[in-house]
Amino acid sequence: MSAARPGLLCAALLLSACSGEQSVLAPAGRDAEVLATLFWWMLGGAVVLWLLMNGLFFYVTRIRPQALSPRAAEALIIGGGIVFPTVVLAALLSFALSEMPKQREPGENLTVRITGESWWWRVDYLPEGSDPPIASANELRLPTGQRSELKLNASEVIHSFWIPALGGKTDMIPGRETRMSLEPTVAGDYRGQCAEFCGESHALMALAGVVMTPEDFAAWLEKEAGPAALPTSAEALRGLAVFNAEGCGGCHAVRGTEAAGTVGPDLTHLGGRVTLAAGILPMERDALIRWIRDPGALKPGARMPGYDHLSNAELSALATYLEGLE
């Protein structure tokens, strides 16, 4: 029994990786389902091939350990080394190629432009008839049962967009716009990640993927297009004063106010997002304070300056104001 425990432990660890918000094997979209199906067929083929090869090896070394005739050897080489892999690989390639055009189809009334920055995501929604775009950041929200088109760009270095539970990955190249489309099928929260090494904080460049019902998405998008919520409490008003005094509007935009910066993420509805700082922190007041005080300590190479010169009271007020931007 003790000898079997390491094997059981390894099996449990492997199986635990087959589910979760960032698992290829727990698809929540039509495109991810295609990739998962292709994976299982390839895995099945690999297992069959492994059994055949090892069965043949056992046969010729244990059951009939004798020399093969030239004709049998030629048949084995041609059949097992040429014909069999050619047929299998051709079938898998045909299936994969037949699915690729579907993953480049135009969106149904919704296009989202995503730009990979250092190290965060600029997200602009372009629903049909919308002008200008609806700006957001570090979060992609999509409706179920509808194919949405993504236009992918990068500002400085190559990134790669990937939400495993929703579909495959596509590179984002400076100076070149690439396209893909996604058709989510299951509402929920999923995690994306930059899948191309892009610098110091590559591993800290995550993306929240939120899939909603069409009705909930339409209501969210309408609210997202509106201006920022006005501060009402005395603490939030003090935070707004700190925001203006520190010149935060020079880098960030807050629609409905004088803040119109485009260097950093749009903060209009920051408090309504599920994560902070491109997925590395929860959207909570304490996390906001930590991030504002010293961004570089949490994300190496972050270009946002630290505000550790602010008092605890000023940081608290500023965090309260930002958390209220829902």
PDB file of C-alpha atoms in Angstrom, residues 228-245 254 257 285 288 292 313-326:
ATOM      1  CA  ALA A 228     -18.010  58.070 -13.137  1.00  0.00           C
ATOM      2  CA  ALA A 229     -20.063  58.017  -9.968  1.00  0.00           C
ATOM      3  CA  LEU A 230     -19.870  61.274  -8.025  1.00  0.00           C
ATOM      4  CA  PRO A 231     -18.356  61.037  -4.545  1.00  0.00           C
ATOM      5  CA  THR A 232     -20.896  61.565  -1.803  1.00  0.00           C
ATOM      6  CA  SER A 233     -19.165  60.927   1.514  1.00  0.00           C
ATOM      7  CA  ALA A 234     -16.757  63.392   3.117  1.00  0.00           C
ATOM      8  CA  GLU A 235     -13.965  60.767   2.935  1.00  0.00           C
ATOM      9  CA  ALA A 236     -14.486  60.226  -0.795  1.00  0.00           C
ATOM     10  CA  LEU A 237     -14.537  63.988  -1.426  1.00  0.00           C
ATOM     11  CA  ARG A 238     -11.202  64.297   0.395  1.00  0.00           C
ATOM     12  CA  GLY A 239      -9.925  61.482  -1.818  1.00  0.00           C
ATOM     13  CA  LEU A 240     -11.008  63.349  -4.941  1.00  0.00           C
ATOM     14  CA  ALA A 241      -9.121  66.405  -3.715  1.00  0.00           C
ATOM     15  CA  VAL A 242      -5.982  64.273  -3.221  1.00  0.00           C
ATOM     16  CA  PHE A 243      -6.471  62.752  -6.707  1.00  0.00           C
ATOM     17  CA  ASN A 244      -6.564  66.209  -8.278  1.00  0.00           C
ATOM     18  CA  ALA A 245      -3.764  67.666  -6.150  1.00  0.00           C
ATOM     19  CA  VAL A 254     -12.175  59.475 -15.217  1.00  0.00           C
ATOM     20  CA  THR A 257     -14.338  64.830 -14.595  1.00  0.00           C
ATOM     21  CA  ARG A 285      -9.620  49.179  -0.297  1.00  0.00           C
ATOM     22  CA  LEU A 288      -5.703  49.954  -3.398  1.00  0.00           C
ATOM     23  CA  ILE A 292      -0.885  53.428  -4.596  1.00  0.00           C
ATOM     24  CA  ALA A 313      -5.152  59.501   6.058  1.00  0.00           C
ATOM     25  CA  GLU A 314      -4.599  60.813   2.513  1.00  0.00           C
ATOM     26  CA  LEU A 315      -3.994  57.300   1.142  1.00  0.00           C
ATOM     27  CA  SER A 316      -7.135  56.055   2.872  1.00  0.00           C
ATOM     28  CA  ALA A 317      -9.228  58.901   1.442  1.00  0.00           C
ATOM     29  CA  LEU A 318      -7.833  58.382  -2.070  1.00  0.00           C
ATOM     30  CA  ALA A 319      -8.560  54.637  -1.892  1.00  0.00           C
ATOM     31  CA  THR A 320     -12.104  55.367  -0.733  1.00  0.00           C
ATOM     32  CA  TYR A 321     -12.684  57.652  -3.718  1.00  0.00           C
ATOM     33  CA  LEU A 322     -11.293  55.149  -6.216  1.00  0.00           C
ATOM     34  CA  GLU A 323     -13.207  52.233  -4.702  1.00  0.00           C
ATOM     35  CA  GLY A 324     -16.402  54.231  -5.168  1.00  0.00           C
ATOM     36  CA  LEU A 325     -15.865  54.571  -8.929  1.00  0.00           C
ATOM     37  CA  GLU A 326     -18.303  51.823  -9.862  1.00  0.00           C
TER      38      GLU A 326
END
